PDB file of C-alpha atoms and ligand atoms in Angstrom:
ATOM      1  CA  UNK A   1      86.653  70.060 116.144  1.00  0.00           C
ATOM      2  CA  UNK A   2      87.248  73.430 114.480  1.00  0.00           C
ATOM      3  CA  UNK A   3      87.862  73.070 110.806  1.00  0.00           C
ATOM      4  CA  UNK A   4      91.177  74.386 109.321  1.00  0.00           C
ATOM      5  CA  UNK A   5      91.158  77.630 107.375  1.00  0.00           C
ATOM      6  CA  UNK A   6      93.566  78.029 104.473  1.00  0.00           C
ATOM      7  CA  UNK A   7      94.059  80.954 102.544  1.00  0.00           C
ATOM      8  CA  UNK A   8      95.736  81.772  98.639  1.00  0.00           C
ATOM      9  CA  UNK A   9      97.757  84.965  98.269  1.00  0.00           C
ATOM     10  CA  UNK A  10      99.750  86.654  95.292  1.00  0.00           C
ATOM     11  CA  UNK A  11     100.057  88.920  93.268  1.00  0.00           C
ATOM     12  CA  UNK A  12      98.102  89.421  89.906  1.00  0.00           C
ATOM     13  CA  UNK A  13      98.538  86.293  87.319  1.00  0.00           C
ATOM     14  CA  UNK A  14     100.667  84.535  89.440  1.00  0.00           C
ATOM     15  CA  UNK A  15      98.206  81.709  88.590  1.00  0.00           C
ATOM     16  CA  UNK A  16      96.314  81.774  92.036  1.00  0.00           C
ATOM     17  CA  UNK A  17      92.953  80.341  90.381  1.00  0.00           C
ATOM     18  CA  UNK A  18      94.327  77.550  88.560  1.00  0.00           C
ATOM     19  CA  UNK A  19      96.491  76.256  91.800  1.00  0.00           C
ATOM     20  CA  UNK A  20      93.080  77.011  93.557  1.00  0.00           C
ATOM     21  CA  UNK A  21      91.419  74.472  90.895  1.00  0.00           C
ATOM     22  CA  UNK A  22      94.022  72.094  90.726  1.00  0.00           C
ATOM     23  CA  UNK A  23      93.858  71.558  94.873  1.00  0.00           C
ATOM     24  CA  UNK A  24      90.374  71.595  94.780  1.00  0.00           C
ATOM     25  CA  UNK A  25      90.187  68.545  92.425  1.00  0.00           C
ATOM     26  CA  UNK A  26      93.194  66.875  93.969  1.00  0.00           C
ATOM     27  CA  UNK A  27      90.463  66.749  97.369  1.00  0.00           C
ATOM     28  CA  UNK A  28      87.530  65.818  95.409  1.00  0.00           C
ATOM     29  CA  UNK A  29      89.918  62.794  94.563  1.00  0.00           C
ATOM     30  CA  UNK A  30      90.207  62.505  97.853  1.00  0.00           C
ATOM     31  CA  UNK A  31      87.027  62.245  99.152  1.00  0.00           C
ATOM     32  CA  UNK A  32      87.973  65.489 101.141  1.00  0.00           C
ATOM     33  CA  UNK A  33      85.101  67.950 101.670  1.00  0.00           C
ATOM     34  CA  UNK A  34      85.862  71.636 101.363  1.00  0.00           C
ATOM     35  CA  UNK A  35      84.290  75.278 100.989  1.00  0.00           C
ATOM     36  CA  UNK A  36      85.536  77.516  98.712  1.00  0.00           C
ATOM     37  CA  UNK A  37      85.112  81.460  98.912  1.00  0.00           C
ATOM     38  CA  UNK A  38      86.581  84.292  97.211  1.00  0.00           C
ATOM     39  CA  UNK A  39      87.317  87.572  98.208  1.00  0.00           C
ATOM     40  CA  UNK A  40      86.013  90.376  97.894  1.00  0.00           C
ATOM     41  CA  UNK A  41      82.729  88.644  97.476  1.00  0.00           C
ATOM     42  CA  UNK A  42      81.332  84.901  98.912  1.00  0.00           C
ATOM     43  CA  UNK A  43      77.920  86.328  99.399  1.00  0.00           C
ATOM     44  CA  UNK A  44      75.822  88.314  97.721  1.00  0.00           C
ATOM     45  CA  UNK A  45      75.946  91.185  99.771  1.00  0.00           C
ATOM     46  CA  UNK A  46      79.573  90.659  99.437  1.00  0.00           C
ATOM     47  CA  UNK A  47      79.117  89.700  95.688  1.00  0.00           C
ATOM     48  CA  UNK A  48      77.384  93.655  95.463  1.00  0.00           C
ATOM     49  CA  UNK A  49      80.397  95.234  97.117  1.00  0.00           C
ATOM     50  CA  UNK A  50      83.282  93.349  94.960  1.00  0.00           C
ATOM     51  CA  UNK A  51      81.164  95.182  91.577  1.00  0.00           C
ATOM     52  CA  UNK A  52      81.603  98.661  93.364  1.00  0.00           C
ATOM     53  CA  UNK A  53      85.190  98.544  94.895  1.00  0.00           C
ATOM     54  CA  UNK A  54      86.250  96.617  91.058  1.00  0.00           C
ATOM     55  CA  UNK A  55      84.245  99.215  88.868  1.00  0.00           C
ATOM     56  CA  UNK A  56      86.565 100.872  86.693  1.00  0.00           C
ATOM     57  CA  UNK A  57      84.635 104.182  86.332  1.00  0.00           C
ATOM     58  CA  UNK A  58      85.476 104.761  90.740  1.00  0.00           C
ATOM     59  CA  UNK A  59      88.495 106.370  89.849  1.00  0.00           C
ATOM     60  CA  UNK A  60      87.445 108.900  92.808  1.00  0.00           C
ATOM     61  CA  UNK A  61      87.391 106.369  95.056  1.00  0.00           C
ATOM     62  CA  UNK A  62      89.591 107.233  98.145  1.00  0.00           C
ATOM     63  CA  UNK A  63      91.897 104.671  99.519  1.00  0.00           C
ATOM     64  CA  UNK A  64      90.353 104.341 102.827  1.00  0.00           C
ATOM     65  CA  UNK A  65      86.794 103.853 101.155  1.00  0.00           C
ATOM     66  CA  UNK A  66      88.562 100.728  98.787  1.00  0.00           C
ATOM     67  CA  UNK A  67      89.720  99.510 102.320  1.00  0.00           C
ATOM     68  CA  UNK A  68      86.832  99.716 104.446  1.00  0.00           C
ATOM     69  CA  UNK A  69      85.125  98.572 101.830  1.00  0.00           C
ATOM     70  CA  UNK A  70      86.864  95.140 101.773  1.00  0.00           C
ATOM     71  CA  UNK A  71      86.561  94.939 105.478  1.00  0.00           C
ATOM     72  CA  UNK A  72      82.866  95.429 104.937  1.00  0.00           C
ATOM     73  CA  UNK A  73      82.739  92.552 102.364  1.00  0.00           C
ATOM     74  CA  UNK A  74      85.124  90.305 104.486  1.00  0.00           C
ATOM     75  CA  UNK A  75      82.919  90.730 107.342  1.00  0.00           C
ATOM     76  CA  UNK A  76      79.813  89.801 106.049  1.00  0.00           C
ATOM     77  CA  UNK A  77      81.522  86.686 104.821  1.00  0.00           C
ATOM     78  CA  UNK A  78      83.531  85.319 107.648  1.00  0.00           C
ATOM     79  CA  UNK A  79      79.923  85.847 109.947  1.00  0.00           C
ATOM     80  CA  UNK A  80      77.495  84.141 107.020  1.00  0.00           C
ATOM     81  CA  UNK A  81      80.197  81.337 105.594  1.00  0.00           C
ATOM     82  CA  UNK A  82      83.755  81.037 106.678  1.00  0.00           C
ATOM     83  CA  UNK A  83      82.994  80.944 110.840  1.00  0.00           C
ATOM     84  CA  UNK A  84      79.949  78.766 110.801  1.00  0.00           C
ATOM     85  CA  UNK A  85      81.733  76.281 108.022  1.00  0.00           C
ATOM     86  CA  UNK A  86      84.851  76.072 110.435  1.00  0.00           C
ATOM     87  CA  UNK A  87      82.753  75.828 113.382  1.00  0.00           C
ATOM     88  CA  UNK A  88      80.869  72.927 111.672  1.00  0.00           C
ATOM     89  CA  UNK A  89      84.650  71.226 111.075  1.00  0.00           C
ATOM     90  CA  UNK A  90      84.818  71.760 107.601  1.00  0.00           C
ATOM     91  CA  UNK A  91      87.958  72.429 105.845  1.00  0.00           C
ATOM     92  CA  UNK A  92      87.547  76.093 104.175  1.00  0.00           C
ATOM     93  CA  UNK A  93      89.789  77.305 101.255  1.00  0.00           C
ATOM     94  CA  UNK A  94      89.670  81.164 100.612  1.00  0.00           C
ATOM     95  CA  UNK A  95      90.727  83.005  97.714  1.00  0.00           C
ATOM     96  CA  UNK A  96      92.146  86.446  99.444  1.00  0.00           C
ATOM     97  CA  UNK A  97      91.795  87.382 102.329  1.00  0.00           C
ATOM     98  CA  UNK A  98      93.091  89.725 105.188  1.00  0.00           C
ATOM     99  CA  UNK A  99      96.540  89.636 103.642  1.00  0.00           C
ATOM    100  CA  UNK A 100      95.577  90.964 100.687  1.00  0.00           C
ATOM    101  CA  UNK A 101      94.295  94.126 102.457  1.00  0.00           C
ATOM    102  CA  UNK A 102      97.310  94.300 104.773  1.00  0.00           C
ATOM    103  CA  UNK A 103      99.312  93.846 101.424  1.00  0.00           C
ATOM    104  CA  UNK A 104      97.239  96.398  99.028  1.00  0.00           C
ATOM    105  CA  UNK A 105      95.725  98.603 101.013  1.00  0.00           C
ATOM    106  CA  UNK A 106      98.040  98.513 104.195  1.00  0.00           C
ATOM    107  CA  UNK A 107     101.642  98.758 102.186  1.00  0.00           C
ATOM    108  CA  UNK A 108     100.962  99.325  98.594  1.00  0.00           C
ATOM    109  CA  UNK A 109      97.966 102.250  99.218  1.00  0.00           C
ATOM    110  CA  UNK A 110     100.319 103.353 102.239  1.00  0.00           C
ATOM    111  CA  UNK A 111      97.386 103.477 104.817  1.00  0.00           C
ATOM    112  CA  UNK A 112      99.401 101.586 106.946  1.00  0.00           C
ATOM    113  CA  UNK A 113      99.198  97.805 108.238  1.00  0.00           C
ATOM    114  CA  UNK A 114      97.987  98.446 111.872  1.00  0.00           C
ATOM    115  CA  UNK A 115      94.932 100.764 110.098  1.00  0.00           C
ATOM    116  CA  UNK A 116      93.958  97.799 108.293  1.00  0.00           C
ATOM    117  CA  UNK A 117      94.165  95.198 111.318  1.00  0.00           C
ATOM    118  CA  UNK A 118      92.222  97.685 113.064  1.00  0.00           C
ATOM    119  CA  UNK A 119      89.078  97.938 110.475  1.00  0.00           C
ATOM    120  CA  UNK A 120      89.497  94.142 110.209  1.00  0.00           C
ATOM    121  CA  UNK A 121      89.904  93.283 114.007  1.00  0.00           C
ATOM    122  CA  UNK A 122      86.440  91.089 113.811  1.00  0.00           C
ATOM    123  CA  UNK A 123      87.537  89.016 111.026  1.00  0.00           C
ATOM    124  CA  UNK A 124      91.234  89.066 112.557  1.00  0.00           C
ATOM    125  CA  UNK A 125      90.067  87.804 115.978  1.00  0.00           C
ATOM    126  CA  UNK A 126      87.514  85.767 114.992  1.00  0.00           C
ATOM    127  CA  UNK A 127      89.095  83.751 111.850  1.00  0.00           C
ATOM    128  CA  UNK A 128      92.925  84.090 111.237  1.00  0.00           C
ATOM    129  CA  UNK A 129      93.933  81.406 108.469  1.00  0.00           C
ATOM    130  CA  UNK A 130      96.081  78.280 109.507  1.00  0.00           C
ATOM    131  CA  UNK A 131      98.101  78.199 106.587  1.00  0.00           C
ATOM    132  CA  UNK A 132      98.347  81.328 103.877  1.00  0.00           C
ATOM    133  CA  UNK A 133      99.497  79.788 100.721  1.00  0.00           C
ATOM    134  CA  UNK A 134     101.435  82.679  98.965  1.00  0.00           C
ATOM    135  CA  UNK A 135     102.494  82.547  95.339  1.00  0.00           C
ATOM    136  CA  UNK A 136     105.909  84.225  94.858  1.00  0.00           C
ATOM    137  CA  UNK A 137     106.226  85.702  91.542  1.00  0.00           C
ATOM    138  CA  UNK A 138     107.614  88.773  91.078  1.00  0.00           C
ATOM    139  CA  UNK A 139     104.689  91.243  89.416  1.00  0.00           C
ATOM    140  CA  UNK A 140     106.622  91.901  86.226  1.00  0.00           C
ATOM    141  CA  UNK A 141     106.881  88.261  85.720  1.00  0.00           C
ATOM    142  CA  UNK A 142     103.269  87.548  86.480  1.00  0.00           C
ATOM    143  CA  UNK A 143     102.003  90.010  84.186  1.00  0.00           C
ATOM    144  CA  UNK A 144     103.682  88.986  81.159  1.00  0.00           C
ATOM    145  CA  UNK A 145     102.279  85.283  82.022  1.00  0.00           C
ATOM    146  CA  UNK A 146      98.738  86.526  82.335  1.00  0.00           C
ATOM    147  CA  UNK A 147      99.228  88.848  79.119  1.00  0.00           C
ATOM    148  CA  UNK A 148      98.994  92.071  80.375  1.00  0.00           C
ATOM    149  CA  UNK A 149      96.074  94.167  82.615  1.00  0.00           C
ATOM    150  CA  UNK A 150      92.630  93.900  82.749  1.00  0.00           C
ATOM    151  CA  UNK A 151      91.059  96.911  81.613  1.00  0.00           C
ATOM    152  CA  UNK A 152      87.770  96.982  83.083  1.00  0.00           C
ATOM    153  CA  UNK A 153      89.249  95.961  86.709  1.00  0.00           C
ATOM    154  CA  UNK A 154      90.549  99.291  88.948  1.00  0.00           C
ATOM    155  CA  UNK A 155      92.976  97.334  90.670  1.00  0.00           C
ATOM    156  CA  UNK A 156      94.623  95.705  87.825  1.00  0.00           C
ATOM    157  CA  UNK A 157      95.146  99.248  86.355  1.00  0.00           C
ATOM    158  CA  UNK A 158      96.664 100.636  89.168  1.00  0.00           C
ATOM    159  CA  UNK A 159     100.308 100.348  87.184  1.00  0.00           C
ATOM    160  CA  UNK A 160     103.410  98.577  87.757  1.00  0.00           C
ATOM    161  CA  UNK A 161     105.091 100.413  90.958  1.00  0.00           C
ATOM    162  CA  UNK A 162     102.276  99.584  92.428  1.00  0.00           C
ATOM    163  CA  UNK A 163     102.142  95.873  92.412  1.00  0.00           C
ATOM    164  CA  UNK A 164     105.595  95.876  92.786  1.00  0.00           C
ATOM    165  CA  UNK A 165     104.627  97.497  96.390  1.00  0.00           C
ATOM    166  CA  UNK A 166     101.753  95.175  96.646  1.00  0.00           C
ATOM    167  CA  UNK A 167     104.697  92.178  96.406  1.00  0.00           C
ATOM    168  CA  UNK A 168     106.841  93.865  99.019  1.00  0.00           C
ATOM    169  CA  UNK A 169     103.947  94.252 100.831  1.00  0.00           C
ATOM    170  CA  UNK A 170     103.544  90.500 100.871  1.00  0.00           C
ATOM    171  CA  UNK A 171     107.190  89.701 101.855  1.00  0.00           C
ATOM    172  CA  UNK A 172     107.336  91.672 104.418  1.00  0.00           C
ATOM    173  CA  UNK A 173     104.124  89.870 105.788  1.00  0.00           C
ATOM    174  CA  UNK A 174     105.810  86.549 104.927  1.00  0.00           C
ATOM    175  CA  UNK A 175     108.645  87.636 107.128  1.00  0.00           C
ATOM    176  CA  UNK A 176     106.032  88.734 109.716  1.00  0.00           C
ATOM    177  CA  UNK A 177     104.263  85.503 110.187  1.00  0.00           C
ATOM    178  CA  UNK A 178     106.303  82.849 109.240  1.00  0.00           C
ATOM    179  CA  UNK A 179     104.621  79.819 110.705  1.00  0.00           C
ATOM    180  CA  UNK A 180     101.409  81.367 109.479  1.00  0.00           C
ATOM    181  CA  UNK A 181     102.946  81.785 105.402  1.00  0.00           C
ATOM    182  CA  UNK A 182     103.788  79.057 103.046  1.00  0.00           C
ATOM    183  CA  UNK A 183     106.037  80.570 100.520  1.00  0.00           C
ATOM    184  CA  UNK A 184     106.031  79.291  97.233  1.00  0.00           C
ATOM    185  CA  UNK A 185     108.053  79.773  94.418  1.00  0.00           C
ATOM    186  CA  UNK A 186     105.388  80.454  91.488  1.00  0.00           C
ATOM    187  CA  UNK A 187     107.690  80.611  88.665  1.00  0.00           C
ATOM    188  CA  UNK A 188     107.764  76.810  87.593  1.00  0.00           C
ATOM    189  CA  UNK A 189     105.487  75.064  85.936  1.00  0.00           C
ATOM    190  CA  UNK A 190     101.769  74.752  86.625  1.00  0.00           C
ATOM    191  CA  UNK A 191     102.556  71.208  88.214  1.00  0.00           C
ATOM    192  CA  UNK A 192     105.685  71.878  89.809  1.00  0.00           C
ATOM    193  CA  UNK A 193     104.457  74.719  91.965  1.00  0.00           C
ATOM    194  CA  UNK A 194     101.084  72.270  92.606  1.00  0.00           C
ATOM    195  CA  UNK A 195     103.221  69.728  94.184  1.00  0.00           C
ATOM    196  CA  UNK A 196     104.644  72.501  96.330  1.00  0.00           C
ATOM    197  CA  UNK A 197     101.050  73.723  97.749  1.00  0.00           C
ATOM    198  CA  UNK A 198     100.314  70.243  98.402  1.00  0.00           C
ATOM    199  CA  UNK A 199     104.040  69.638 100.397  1.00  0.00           C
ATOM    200  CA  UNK A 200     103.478  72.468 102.508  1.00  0.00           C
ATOM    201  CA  UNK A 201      99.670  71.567 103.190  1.00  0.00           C
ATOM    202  CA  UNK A 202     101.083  68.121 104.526  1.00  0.00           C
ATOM    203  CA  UNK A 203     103.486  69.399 106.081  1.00  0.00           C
ATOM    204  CA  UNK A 204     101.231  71.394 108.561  1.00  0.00           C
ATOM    205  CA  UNK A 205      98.515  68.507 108.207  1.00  0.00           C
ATOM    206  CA  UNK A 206      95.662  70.024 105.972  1.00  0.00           C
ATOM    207  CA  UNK A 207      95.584  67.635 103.891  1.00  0.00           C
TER     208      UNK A 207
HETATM  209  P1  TYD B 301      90.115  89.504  91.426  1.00  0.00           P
HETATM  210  O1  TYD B 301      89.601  89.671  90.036  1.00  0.00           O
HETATM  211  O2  TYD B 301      89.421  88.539  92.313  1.00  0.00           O
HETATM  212  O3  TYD B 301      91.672  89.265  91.358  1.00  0.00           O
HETATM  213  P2  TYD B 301      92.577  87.988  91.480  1.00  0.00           P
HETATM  214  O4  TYD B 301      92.095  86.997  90.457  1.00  0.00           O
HETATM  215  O5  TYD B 301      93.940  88.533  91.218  1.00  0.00           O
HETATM  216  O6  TYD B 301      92.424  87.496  92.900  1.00  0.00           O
HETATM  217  O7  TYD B 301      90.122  90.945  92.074  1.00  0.00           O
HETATM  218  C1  TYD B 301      90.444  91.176  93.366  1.00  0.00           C
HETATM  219  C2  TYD B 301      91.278  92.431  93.407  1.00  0.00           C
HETATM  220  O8  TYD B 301      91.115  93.056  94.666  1.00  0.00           O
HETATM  221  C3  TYD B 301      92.760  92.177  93.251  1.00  0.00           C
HETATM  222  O9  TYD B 301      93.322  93.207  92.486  1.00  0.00           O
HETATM  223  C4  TYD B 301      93.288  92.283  94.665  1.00  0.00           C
HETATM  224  C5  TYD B 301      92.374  93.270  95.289  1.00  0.00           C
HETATM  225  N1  TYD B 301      92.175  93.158  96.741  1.00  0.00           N
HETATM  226  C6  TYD B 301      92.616  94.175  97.575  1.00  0.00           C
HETATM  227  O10 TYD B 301      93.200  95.166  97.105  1.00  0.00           O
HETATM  228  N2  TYD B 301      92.373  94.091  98.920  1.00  0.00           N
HETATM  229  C7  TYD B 301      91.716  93.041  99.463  1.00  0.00           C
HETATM  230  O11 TYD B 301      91.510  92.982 100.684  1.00  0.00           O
HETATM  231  C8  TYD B 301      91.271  91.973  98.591  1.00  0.00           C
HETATM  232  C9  TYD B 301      90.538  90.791  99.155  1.00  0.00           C
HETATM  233  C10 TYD B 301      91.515  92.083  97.241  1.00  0.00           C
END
């Protein structure tokens, strides 16, 4: 049997690697096996394209390059890790993925979401995610949490309107794909919104 594919959205500092961890050890606990990725990178072809598209000194990096490159790196990792692992039954967690382009890229950039399905039709057709965890905090709210930008990451830099796009961006997806999207309210505690991930996870029999 296919494995199930589950994948973490959000916006910046919303906490997304801690809930990540804090899964991942609740299904060691378990006994549960799993395979974690990250996007962009996973591989290290993939690994080489997250240092260019992150690389603070490509400021002339045009918005359809920073897309296609994701597809690029997205590819390479749903044909060398995520399909084979799901083929092979195994339950695969993802940090990222396509929503984060349709999201970024699509609304936030402004190229448009059926431009980004269409550079990521492979990895659309091929592996769409059972469940997308997203992590609703509003930007402004996340960034104070984290402490403010990162200043050797592009993205991070990109300013406040934009990741307030980036969250609208993700709403409207919500919206869009509703049995697809777990919404979660990010803006408890660490545990609180844990016990939420793992609610909805049950609920659509992940875990
Ligand atoms: P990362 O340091 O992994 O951020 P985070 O911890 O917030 O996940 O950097 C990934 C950055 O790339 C982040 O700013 C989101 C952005 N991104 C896109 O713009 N499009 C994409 O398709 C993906 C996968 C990520």
């Amino acid at each position: 049997m296919r494995g199930k594919f589950v994948t973490f959205e959000g916006c910046e500092g919303v906490g997304k690697s801690r809930q990540i961890k804090d899964i991942c050890n609740l299904l060691d606990v378990k006994n549960v096996k799993y395979r974690l990725v990250r996007e962009p990178g996973g591989t290290s072809i993939s690994e080489k394209i997250r240092e260019i598209i992150l690389d603070g000194k490509n400021r002339a990096m045009c918005d359809r390059c920073e897309a296609l490159l994701y597809a690029a790196s997205r590819e390479q990792l749903v044909k060398e890790v995520i399909a084979p692992a799901l083929e092979s039954g195994e339950l695969v967690l993802c940090d990222r993925y396509i929503d984060s382009s349709l999201a970024y890229q699509g609304y936030a950039r402004g190229l448009g979401f059926d431009y980004v399905e269409k550079i990521n039709r492979a990895a659309a057709e091929e592996c769409m995610p059972d469940c997308t965890v997203f992590l609703k905090l509003d930007p402004e709210q996340a960034f104070l949490r984290k402490g403010g930008a990162d200043k050797n990451d592009r993205l991070e830099l990109s300013g406040m309107d934009f990741h307030k796009k980036v969250y609208e961006g993700y709403l409207i997806l919500a919206e869009k794909y509703p049995e697809r999207f777990a919404v979660i309210d990010a803006s408890g505690t660490r545990g609180e919104t844990h016990e939420k991930i793992v609610s909805a996870l049950k609920e659509r029999g992940i875990i």
